[in-house]
CSV table of C-alpha atoms in Angstrom, one decimal:
chain,number,residue,atom,x,y,z
G,1,MET,CA,0.0,0.0,0.0
G,2,SER,CA,1.5,3.3,-1.0
G,3,SER,CA,1.4,6.4,1.2
G,4,THR,CA,-0.6,8.4,-1.3
G,5,SER,CA,-3.6,6.1,-1.0
G,6,SER,CA,-3.7,6.4,2.8
G,7,PRO,CA,-6.6,8.4,4.1
G,8,PHE,CA,-4.2,10.0,6.6
G,9,ALA,CA,-1.8,11.1,3.8
G,10,ASN,CA,-4.8,12.6,1.8
G,11,THR,CA,-6.0,14.5,4.9
G,12,PHE,CA,-2.5,15.7,5.5
G,13,ASN,CA,-2.2,17.0,1.9
G,14,HIS,CA,-5.6,18.8,2.2
G,15,VAL,CA,-4.5,20.4,5.4
G,16,ASN,CA,-1.2,21.6,3.8
G,17,MET,CA,-3.1,23.0,0.8
G,18,ALA,CA,-5.5,24.8,3.0
G,19,ALA,CA,-2.6,26.2,5.1
G,20,ASP,CA,-0.9,27.4,2.0
G,21,MET,CA,-4.0,29.2,0.8
G,22,VAL,CA,-4.5,30.9,4.2
G,23,LEU,CA,-0.8,32.0,4.4
G,24,SER,CA,-0.9,33.4,0.8
G,25,LYS,CA,-4.0,35.5,1.7
G,26,ILE,CA,-2.3,36.8,4.9
G,27,PHE,CA,0.8,37.7,3.0
G,28,TYR,CA,-1.3,39.4,0.3
G,29,LYS,CA,-3.1,41.5,2.9
G,30,GLU,CA,0.2,42.4,4.6
G,31,LYS,CA,1.6,43.5,1.3
G,32,GLN,CA,-1.5,45.8,0.8
G,33,ILE,CA,-1.1,47.2,4.3
G,34,ALA,CA,2.6,47.9,3.7
G,35,LYS,CA,1.8,49.6,0.4
G,36,ARG,CA,-0.9,51.9,2.0
G,37,GLU,CA,1.6,52.7,4.9
G,38,LYS,CA,4.1,53.8,2.3
G,39,GLU,CA,1.6,56.0,0.6
G,40,ILE,CA,0.7,57.6,3.9
G,41,MET,CA,4.4,58.3,4.6
G,42,GLN,CA,4.8,59.8,1.2
G,43,GLU,CA,1.8,62.0,1.7
G,44,GLY,CA,3.3,63.2,5.0
G,45,ARG,CA,6.6,64.0,3.3
G,46,ARG,CA,4.9,66.0,0.6
G,47,ARG,CA,3.2,68.1,3.3
G,48,GLU,CA,6.4,68.5,5.2
G,49,LYS,CA,8.2,69.8,2.1
G,50,GLY,CA,5.3,72.3,1.4
G,51,ARG,CA,4.2,70.5,-1.7
G,52,ASP,CA,0.5,70.5,-0.7
G,53,CYS,CA,-0.5,71.9,-4.0
G,54,SER,CA,-3.7,71.0,-5.8
G,55,CYS,CA,-1.9,68.5,-8.2
G,56,CYS,CA,-0.5,66.6,-5.2
G,57,GLN,CA,-3.9,66.6,-3.5
G,58,ALA,CA,-5.4,65.2,-6.7
G,59,GLY,CA,-2.9,62.4,-6.7
G,60,ILE,CA,-3.6,61.6,-3.1
G,61,ALA,CA,-7.4,61.6,-3.8
G,62,ILE,CA,-6.9,59.2,-6.8
G,63,SER,CA,-4.7,56.9,-4.8
G,64,THR,CA,-7.1,56.9,-1.9
G,65,ILE,CA,-10.0,56.0,-4.2
G,66,ASN,CA,-8.0,53.3,-5.9
G,67,THR,CA,-7.1,51.6,-2.6
G,68,SER,CA,-10.6,51.9,-1.2
G,69,ASN,CA,-12.0,50.2,-4.4
G,70,ALA,CA,-9.4,47.4,-4.2
G,71,SER,CA,-10.7,46.1,-0.9
């Protein structure tokens, strides 16, 4: 009897696949959060440098809309 036909081996494979799916979703969310944190820091730097002009504000508004639509 091979190990792949064992019900325990099949269950173990299913658990591994489910764990991989969960981890990939967690890493994807962490990547999205890191991207948003970077955008917020860039926004803060623009304001510190006095580049709070209307074109920068429009860019911030567009990026905010894009990130809110993505979730």
